[in-house]
Amino acid sequence: QKEVEQDPGPLSVPEGAIVSLNCTYSNSAFQYFMWYRQYSRKGPELLMYTYSSGNKEDGRFTAQVDKSSKYISLFIRDSQPSDSATYLCAMSRSGNTGKLIFGQGTTLQVKP
Amino acid sequence: DTGVSQDPRHKITKRGQNVTFRCDPISEHNRLYWYRQTLGQGPEFLTYFQNEAQLEKSRLLSDRFSAERPKGSFSTLEIQRTEQGDSAMYLCASSLDRDGTQYFGPGTRLLVL
């Protein structure tokens, strides 16, 4: 079993829809949680960075962490065609050391 | 552009050849990471440096792989005697000590024929 599970999709939604992306994990030692966006053939771009449980909002993006359920989510409001990309969740045991553990990535397509 | 840069962006090689990739981190970032990403998967950690010291290596990093960061600035990743299974995107990331946020470069896409 992988430490981080993420539904690979693909997920297809119409423009303007609310998108929900999710990851589950098994290791309770994870403290820091991130969402990256990756366009085809490009490197991952950091979208959201959160510590422990709770919500964080940045523009159209909201990240939620529920450590009791080992479940994290990313919501995208008013989705745009330019949001079409692969979304990767990532997590680490410590905020300032070492490796990130990534999910498989969810491919999102927003249709005009 | 002050982001993480990687060179080359693409590399095609024949099985058995050696290849070397370079990563230039964001200026003043003292931590540097290497990841490998295969098609349809998330990046997998390979190794990381704090300044010039290599602090952690994954089991994925076989004896054919070696990474260096001689002056604590740029880093190189060498793969000796390449195999077809080494075909992947090799990603570099950097961060500051006090802030674990990792910023990724564009990657080097390797194809071993």
PDB file of C-alpha atoms in Angstrom:
ATOM      1  CA  GLN A   1       0.000   0.000   0.000  1.00  0.00           C
ATOM      2  CA  LYS A   2       1.283   3.438  -0.929  1.00  0.00           C
ATOM      3  CA  GLU A   3       1.751   6.012   1.813  1.00  0.00           C
ATOM      4  CA  VAL A   4      -0.304   8.545  -0.153  1.00  0.00           C
ATOM      5  CA  GLU A   5      -3.263   7.601  -2.315  1.00  0.00           C
ATOM      6  CA  GLN A   6      -4.769   9.889  -4.930  1.00  0.00           C
ATOM      7  CA  ASP A   7      -7.399   9.095  -7.538  1.00  0.00           C
ATOM      8  CA  PRO A   8      -5.676   9.568 -10.910  1.00  0.00           C
ATOM      9  CA  GLY A   9      -8.887  10.566 -12.691  1.00  0.00           C
ATOM     10  CA  PRO A  10      -9.125  11.909 -15.306  1.00  0.00           C
ATOM     11  CA  LEU A  11     -11.662  14.395 -14.028  1.00  0.00           C
ATOM     12  CA  SER A  12     -13.580  16.459 -16.583  1.00  0.00           C
ATOM     13  CA  VAL A  13     -15.749  19.416 -15.553  1.00  0.00           C
ATOM     14  CA  PRO A  14     -17.406  22.358 -17.318  1.00  0.00           C
ATOM     15  CA  GLU A  15     -15.984  25.852 -16.926  1.00  0.00           C
ATOM     16  CA  GLY A  16     -17.227  27.514 -13.756  1.00  0.00           C
ATOM     17  CA  ALA A  17     -17.692  24.267 -11.822  1.00  0.00           C
ATOM     18  CA  ILE A  18     -16.392  23.657  -8.321  1.00  0.00           C
ATOM     19  CA  VAL A  19     -13.683  21.017  -8.355  1.00  0.00           C
ATOM     20  CA  SER A  20     -12.818  18.772  -5.426  1.00  0.00           C
ATOM     21  CA  LEU A  21      -9.515  16.902  -5.373  1.00  0.00           C
ATOM     22  CA  ASN A  22      -8.601  14.523  -2.579  1.00  0.00           C
ATOM     23  CA  CYS A  23      -5.803  12.465  -1.078  1.00  0.00           C
ATOM     24  CA  THR A  24      -5.663   9.971   1.737  1.00  0.00           C
ATOM     25  CA  TYR A  25      -2.565   8.922   3.587  1.00  0.00           C
ATOM     26  CA  SER A  26      -1.533   6.255   6.042  1.00  0.00           C
ATOM     27  CA  ASN A  27       1.348   7.768   8.015  1.00  0.00           C
ATOM     28  CA  SER A  28       0.173   9.826  10.996  1.00  0.00           C
ATOM     29  CA  ALA A  29       3.631  11.427  11.231  1.00  0.00           C
ATOM     30  CA  PHE A  30       2.897  13.688   8.263  1.00  0.00           C
ATOM     31  CA  GLN A  31       2.556  17.274   9.470  1.00  0.00           C
ATOM     32  CA  TYR A  32       2.956  19.421   6.363  1.00  0.00           C
ATOM     33  CA  PHE A  33       0.683  19.193   3.356  1.00  0.00           C
ATOM     34  CA  MET A  34       1.033  20.698  -0.078  1.00  0.00           C
ATOM     35  CA  TRP A  35      -0.742  20.848  -3.408  1.00  0.00           C
ATOM     36  CA  TYR A  36       1.228  21.253  -6.597  1.00  0.00           C
ATOM     37  CA  ARG A  37      -0.049  21.885 -10.116  1.00  0.00           C
ATOM     38  CA  GLN A  38       1.820  20.363 -13.035  1.00  0.00           C
ATOM     39  CA  TYR A  39       1.208  21.229 -16.653  1.00  0.00           C
ATOM     40  CA  SER A  40       2.177  18.708 -19.301  1.00  0.00           C
ATOM     41  CA  ARG A  41       5.938  18.290 -19.602  1.00  0.00           C
ATOM     42  CA  LYS A  42       6.622  20.952 -16.966  1.00  0.00           C
ATOM     43  CA  GLY A  43       7.856  20.865 -13.378  1.00  0.00           C
ATOM     44  CA  PRO A  44       5.379  20.982 -10.458  1.00  0.00           C
ATOM     45  CA  GLU A  45       4.304  24.445  -9.291  1.00  0.00           C
ATOM     46  CA  LEU A  46       3.392  24.993  -5.639  1.00  0.00           C
ATOM     47  CA  LEU A  47      -0.241  26.051  -5.109  1.00  0.00           C
ATOM     48  CA  MET A  48      -0.940  25.616  -1.412  1.00  0.00           C
ATOM     49  CA  TYR A  49       1.073  24.815   1.720  1.00  0.00           C
ATOM     50  CA  THR A  50      -0.596  23.998   5.035  1.00  0.00           C
ATOM     51  CA  TYR A  51       0.509  22.791   8.422  1.00  0.00           C
ATOM     52  CA  SER A  52      -1.510  20.291  10.455  1.00  0.00           C
ATOM     53  CA  SER A  53      -5.320  20.326  10.392  1.00  0.00           C
ATOM     54  CA  GLY A  54      -7.511  23.171   9.200  1.00  0.00           C
ATOM     55  CA  ASN A  55      -8.374  25.218   6.147  1.00  0.00           C
ATOM     56  CA  LYS A  56      -6.395  27.650   4.053  1.00  0.00           C
ATOM     57  CA  GLU A  57      -7.773  29.838   1.294  1.00  0.00           C
ATOM     58  CA  ASP A  58      -5.946  31.604  -1.526  1.00  0.00           C
ATOM     59  CA  GLY A  59      -8.110  33.182  -4.195  1.00  0.00           C
ATOM     60  CA  ARG A  60     -10.135  30.471  -5.920  1.00  0.00           C
ATOM     61  CA  PHE A  61      -8.256  27.712  -4.097  1.00  0.00           C
ATOM     62  CA  THR A  62      -9.049  26.244  -0.663  1.00  0.00           C
ATOM     63  CA  ALA A  63      -6.997  23.517   0.986  1.00  0.00           C
ATOM     64  CA  GLN A  64      -8.398  21.416   3.811  1.00  0.00           C
ATOM     65  CA  VAL A  65      -6.573  19.010   6.089  1.00  0.00           C
ATOM     66  CA  ASP A  66      -8.284  16.517   8.388  1.00  0.00           C
ATOM     67  CA  LYS A  67      -5.547  14.715  10.269  1.00  0.00           C
ATOM     68  CA  SER A  68      -8.000  12.628  12.289  1.00  0.00           C
ATOM     69  CA  SER A  69      -9.234  11.059   9.043  1.00  0.00           C
ATOM     70  CA  LYS A  70      -5.859  11.262   7.267  1.00  0.00           C
ATOM     71  CA  TYR A  71      -7.571  13.082   4.425  1.00  0.00           C
ATOM     72  CA  ILE A  72      -6.703  16.265   2.551  1.00  0.00           C
ATOM     73  CA  SER A  73      -8.644  18.157  -0.090  1.00  0.00           C
ATOM     74  CA  LEU A  74      -8.183  20.943  -2.596  1.00  0.00           C
ATOM     75  CA  PHE A  75     -11.209  22.874  -3.816  1.00  0.00           C
ATOM     76  CA  ILE A  76     -11.132  25.033  -6.919  1.00  0.00           C
ATOM     77  CA  ARG A  77     -13.962  27.502  -7.328  1.00  0.00           C
ATOM     78  CA  ASP A  78     -15.085  28.957 -10.660  1.00  0.00           C
ATOM     79  CA  SER A  79     -12.789  26.592 -12.540  1.00  0.00           C
ATOM     80  CA  GLN A  80     -11.192  27.880 -15.732  1.00  0.00           C
ATOM     81  CA  PRO A  81      -9.796  26.088 -18.787  1.00  0.00           C
ATOM     82  CA  SER A  82      -6.363  27.289 -17.677  1.00  0.00           C
ATOM     83  CA  ASP A  83      -6.796  25.121 -14.552  1.00  0.00           C
ATOM     84  CA  SER A  84      -6.522  22.044 -16.768  1.00  0.00           C
ATOM     85  CA  ALA A  85      -3.458  20.248 -15.425  1.00  0.00           C
ATOM     86  CA  THR A  86      -2.375  17.434 -13.128  1.00  0.00           C
ATOM     87  CA  TYR A  87      -2.760  18.182  -9.423  1.00  0.00           C
ATOM     88  CA  LEU A  88      -0.358  16.492  -7.040  1.00  0.00           C
ATOM     89  CA  CYS A  89      -0.761  16.278  -3.304  1.00  0.00           C
ATOM     90  CA  ALA A  90       2.448  16.042  -1.291  1.00  0.00           C
ATOM     91  CA  MET A  91       3.297  15.747   2.364  1.00  0.00           C
ATOM     92  CA  SER A  92       6.235  15.570   4.715  1.00  0.00           C
ATOM     93  CA  ARG A  93       7.003  14.703   8.311  1.00  0.00           C
ATOM     94  CA  SER A  94       8.896  17.923   8.897  1.00  0.00           C
ATOM     95  CA  GLY A  95       8.520  21.396   7.484  1.00  0.00           C
ATOM     96  CA  ASN A  96      12.167  22.095   6.915  1.00  0.00           C
ATOM     97  CA  THR A  97      13.863  18.813   6.203  1.00  0.00           C
ATOM     98  CA  GLY A  98      13.920  16.131   3.643  1.00  0.00           C
ATOM     99  CA  LYS A  99      11.681  14.492   1.220  1.00  0.00           C
ATOM    100  CA  LEU A 100       8.174  15.069   0.036  1.00  0.00           C
ATOM    101  CA  ILE A 101       5.908  12.071  -0.489  1.00  0.00           C
ATOM    102  CA  PHE A 102       3.638  12.614  -3.469  1.00  0.00           C
ATOM    103  CA  GLY A 103       0.350  11.159  -4.539  1.00  0.00           C
ATOM    104  CA  GLN A 104      -0.062   9.809  -8.039  1.00  0.00           C
ATOM    105  CA  GLY A 105      -1.658  13.025  -9.285  1.00  0.00           C
ATOM    106  CA  THR A 106      -5.169  13.745 -10.571  1.00  0.00           C
ATOM    107  CA  THR A 107      -5.570  14.939 -14.148  1.00  0.00           C
ATOM    108  CA  LEU A 108      -8.174  17.684 -14.444  1.00  0.00           C
ATOM    109  CA  GLN A 109      -9.742  18.976 -17.639  1.00  0.00           C
ATOM    110  CA  VAL A 110     -11.943  22.068 -17.535  1.00  0.00           C
ATOM    111  CA  LYS A 111     -14.007  22.358 -20.696  1.00  0.00           C
ATOM    112  CA  PRO A 112     -15.027  25.809 -22.019  1.00  0.00           C
TER     113      PRO A 112
ATOM    114  CA  ASP B   1      14.520  34.130 -14.468  1.00  0.00           C
ATOM    115  CA  THR B   2      15.443  33.427 -10.818  1.00  0.00           C
ATOM    116  CA  GLY B   3      13.773  30.019 -10.533  1.00  0.00           C
ATOM    117  CA  VAL B   4      15.354  26.564 -10.450  1.00  0.00           C
ATOM    118  CA  SER B   5      16.999  25.723 -13.756  1.00  0.00           C
ATOM    119  CA  GLN B   6      17.946  22.340 -15.158  1.00  0.00           C
ATOM    120  CA  ASP B   7      20.101  21.333 -18.069  1.00  0.00           C
ATOM    121  CA  PRO B   8      19.602  19.653 -20.444  1.00  0.00           C
ATOM    122  CA  ARG B   9      15.832  19.699 -20.775  1.00  0.00           C
ATOM    123  CA  HIS B  10      15.846  16.546 -22.896  1.00  0.00           C
ATOM    124  CA  LYS B  11      18.332  13.722 -23.277  1.00  0.00           C
ATOM    125  CA  ILE B  12      18.174  10.662 -25.507  1.00  0.00           C
ATOM    126  CA  THR B  13      20.832   8.046 -24.948  1.00  0.00           C
ATOM    127  CA  LYS B  14      21.542   4.438 -25.744  1.00  0.00           C
ATOM    128  CA  ARG B  15      21.449   1.746 -23.103  1.00  0.00           C
ATOM    129  CA  GLY B  16      24.788   1.419 -21.369  1.00  0.00           C
ATOM    130  CA  GLN B  17      25.846   5.024 -21.819  1.00  0.00           C
ATOM    131  CA  ASN B  18      26.501   7.445 -18.960  1.00  0.00           C
ATOM    132  CA  VAL B  19      24.516  10.658 -18.605  1.00  0.00           C
ATOM    133  CA  THR B  20      24.890  13.703 -16.360  1.00  0.00           C
ATOM    134  CA  PHE B  21      22.270  16.285 -15.474  1.00  0.00           C
ATOM    135  CA  ARG B  22      22.784  19.670 -13.892  1.00  0.00           C
ATOM    136  CA  CYS B  23      20.562  21.640 -11.516  1.00  0.00           C
ATOM    137  CA  ASP B  24      20.998  25.278 -10.509  1.00  0.00           C
ATOM    138  CA  PRO B  25      18.850  26.082  -7.451  1.00  0.00           C
ATOM    139  CA  ILE B  26      17.289  29.397  -6.527  1.00  0.00           C
ATOM    140  CA  SER B  27      20.021  31.696  -5.298  1.00  0.00           C
ATOM    141  CA  GLU B  28      20.634  31.387  -1.529  1.00  0.00           C
ATOM    142  CA  HIS B  29      18.579  28.178  -1.235  1.00  0.00           C
ATOM    143  CA  ASN B  30      20.789  25.867   0.781  1.00  0.00           C
ATOM    144  CA  ARG B  31      18.697  22.720   0.317  1.00  0.00           C
ATOM    145  CA  LEU B  32      18.562  20.897  -2.994  1.00  0.00           C
ATOM    146  CA  TYR B  33      16.510  17.829  -3.860  1.00  0.00           C
ATOM    147  CA  TRP B  34      16.376  15.329  -6.723  1.00  0.00           C
ATOM    148  CA  TYR B  35      13.209  13.455  -7.639  1.00  0.00           C
ATOM    149  CA  ARG B  36      12.284  11.077 -10.435  1.00  0.00           C
ATOM    150  CA  GLN B  37       8.876  11.027 -12.097  1.00  0.00           C
ATOM    151  CA  THR B  38       7.610   8.358 -14.465  1.00  0.00           C
ATOM    152  CA  LEU B  39       4.578   8.731 -16.688  1.00  0.00           C
ATOM    153  CA  GLY B  40       1.316   8.846 -14.767  1.00  0.00           C
ATOM    154  CA  GLN B  41       3.013   8.867 -11.369  1.00  0.00           C
ATOM    155  CA  GLY B  42       3.938  11.485  -8.822  1.00  0.00           C
ATOM    156  CA  PRO B  43       7.577  12.427  -8.236  1.00  0.00           C
ATOM    157  CA  GLU B  44       9.614  10.009  -6.115  1.00  0.00           C
ATOM    158  CA  PHE B  45      12.376  11.253  -3.847  1.00  0.00           C
ATOM    159  CA  LEU B  46      15.943  10.305  -4.771  1.00  0.00           C
ATOM    160  CA  THR B  47      18.273  12.369  -2.595  1.00  0.00           C
ATOM    161  CA  TYR B  48      18.827  15.757  -0.979  1.00  0.00           C
ATOM    162  CA  PHE B  49      21.631  18.086   0.036  1.00  0.00           C
ATOM    163  CA  GLN B  50      22.000  20.691   2.701  1.00  0.00           C
ATOM    164  CA  ASN B  51      24.721  22.921   1.344  1.00  0.00           C
ATOM    165  CA  GLU B  52      27.366  20.460   0.060  1.00  0.00           C
ATOM    166  CA  ALA B  53      26.388  17.599   2.392  1.00  0.00           C
ATOM    167  CA  GLN B  54      24.251  14.777   1.000  1.00  0.00           C
ATOM    168  CA  LEU B  55      21.937  14.038   3.922  1.00  0.00           C
ATOM    169  CA  GLU B  56      19.570  11.381   2.636  1.00  0.00           C
ATOM    170  CA  LYS B  57      19.443   8.892  -0.229  1.00  0.00           C
ATOM    171  CA  SER B  58      16.482   6.799  -1.294  1.00  0.00           C
ATOM    172  CA  ARG B  59      16.675   3.073  -1.891  1.00  0.00           C
ATOM    173  CA  LEU B  60      15.725   4.007  -5.462  1.00  0.00           C
ATOM    174  CA  LEU B  61      19.210   5.458  -5.857  1.00  0.00           C
ATOM    175  CA  SER B  62      21.146   2.407  -6.982  1.00  0.00           C
ATOM    176  CA  ASP B  63      24.925   2.226  -7.214  1.00  0.00           C
ATOM    177  CA  ARG B  64      24.679   3.456 -10.796  1.00  0.00           C
ATOM    178  CA  PHE B  65      23.394   6.814  -9.584  1.00  0.00           C
ATOM    179  CA  SER B  66      25.572   9.451  -7.994  1.00  0.00           C
ATOM    180  CA  ALA B  67      24.796  13.012  -7.041  1.00  0.00           C
ATOM    181  CA  GLU B  68      27.113  15.804  -6.034  1.00  0.00           C
ATOM    182  CA  ARG B  69      26.904  19.381  -4.900  1.00  0.00           C
ATOM    183  CA  PRO B  70      30.571  20.278  -4.567  1.00  0.00           C
ATOM    184  CA  LYS B  71      30.357  23.937  -3.591  1.00  0.00           C
ATOM    185  CA  GLY B  72      26.898  24.007  -2.145  1.00  0.00           C
ATOM    186  CA  SER B  73      25.486  25.737  -5.208  1.00  0.00           C
ATOM    187  CA  PHE B  74      24.667  23.733  -8.358  1.00  0.00           C
ATOM    188  CA  SER B  75      24.270  19.966  -8.299  1.00  0.00           C
ATOM    189  CA  THR B  76      24.871  17.161 -10.779  1.00  0.00           C
ATOM    190  CA  LEU B  77      23.155  13.795 -11.036  1.00  0.00           C
ATOM    191  CA  GLU B  78      25.029  11.117 -12.972  1.00  0.00           C
ATOM    192  CA  ILE B  79      23.596   7.814 -14.139  1.00  0.00           C
ATOM    193  CA  GLN B  80      26.132   5.228 -15.221  1.00  0.00           C
ATOM    194  CA  ARG B  81      25.392   2.322 -17.564  1.00  0.00           C
ATOM    195  CA  THR B  82      21.873   3.549 -18.258  1.00  0.00           C
ATOM    196  CA  GLU B  83      19.025   1.059 -18.524  1.00  0.00           C
ATOM    197  CA  GLN B  84      15.672   1.430 -20.248  1.00  0.00           C
ATOM    198  CA  GLY B  85      14.030   1.551 -16.825  1.00  0.00           C
ATOM    199  CA  ASP B  86      15.893   4.797 -16.130  1.00  0.00           C
ATOM    200  CA  SER B  87      13.694   6.592 -18.671  1.00  0.00           C
ATOM    201  CA  ALA B  88      11.851   9.241 -16.682  1.00  0.00           C
ATOM    202  CA  MET B  89      11.651  12.937 -15.854  1.00  0.00           C
ATOM    203  CA  TYR B  90      14.354  13.947 -13.377  1.00  0.00           C
ATOM    204  CA  LEU B  91      13.241  16.885 -11.268  1.00  0.00           C
ATOM    205  CA  CYS B  92      15.302  19.162  -9.086  1.00  0.00           C
ATOM    206  CA  ALA B  93      13.896  21.327  -6.296  1.00  0.00           C
ATOM    207  CA  SER B  94      15.363  23.770  -3.812  1.00  0.00           C
ATOM    208  CA  SER B  95      14.327  25.316  -0.514  1.00  0.00           C
ATOM    209  CA  LEU B  96      15.564  27.416   2.358  1.00  0.00           C
ATOM    210  CA  ASP B  97      16.404  25.934   5.764  1.00  0.00           C
ATOM    211  CA  ARG B  98      13.854  28.024   7.620  1.00  0.00           C
ATOM    212  CA  ASP B  99      11.081  27.397   5.111  1.00  0.00           C
ATOM    213  CA  GLY B 100      10.546  23.893   3.778  1.00  0.00           C
ATOM    214  CA  THR B 101       8.695  25.028   0.675  1.00  0.00           C
ATOM    215  CA  GLN B 102      10.263  23.233  -2.257  1.00  0.00           C
ATOM    216  CA  TYR B 103      10.366  24.945  -5.633  1.00  0.00           C
ATOM    217  CA  PHE B 104      10.801  22.720  -8.653  1.00  0.00           C
ATOM    218  CA  GLY B 105      12.681  23.170 -11.871  1.00  0.00           C
ATOM    219  CA  PRO B 106      11.335  22.247 -15.320  1.00  0.00           C
ATOM    220  CA  GLY B 107      12.925  18.814 -15.221  1.00  0.00           C
ATOM    221  CA  THR B 108      15.199  16.816 -17.511  1.00  0.00           C
ATOM    222  CA  ARG B 109      13.386  14.227 -19.577  1.00  0.00           C
ATOM    223  CA  LEU B 110      15.557  11.152 -20.182  1.00  0.00           C
ATOM    224  CA  LEU B 111      14.855   8.514 -22.797  1.00  0.00           C
ATOM    225  CA  VAL B 112      17.045   5.424 -22.851  1.00  0.00           C
ATOM    226  CA  LEU B 113      16.834   3.459 -26.091  1.00  0.00           C
TER     227      LEU B 113
END
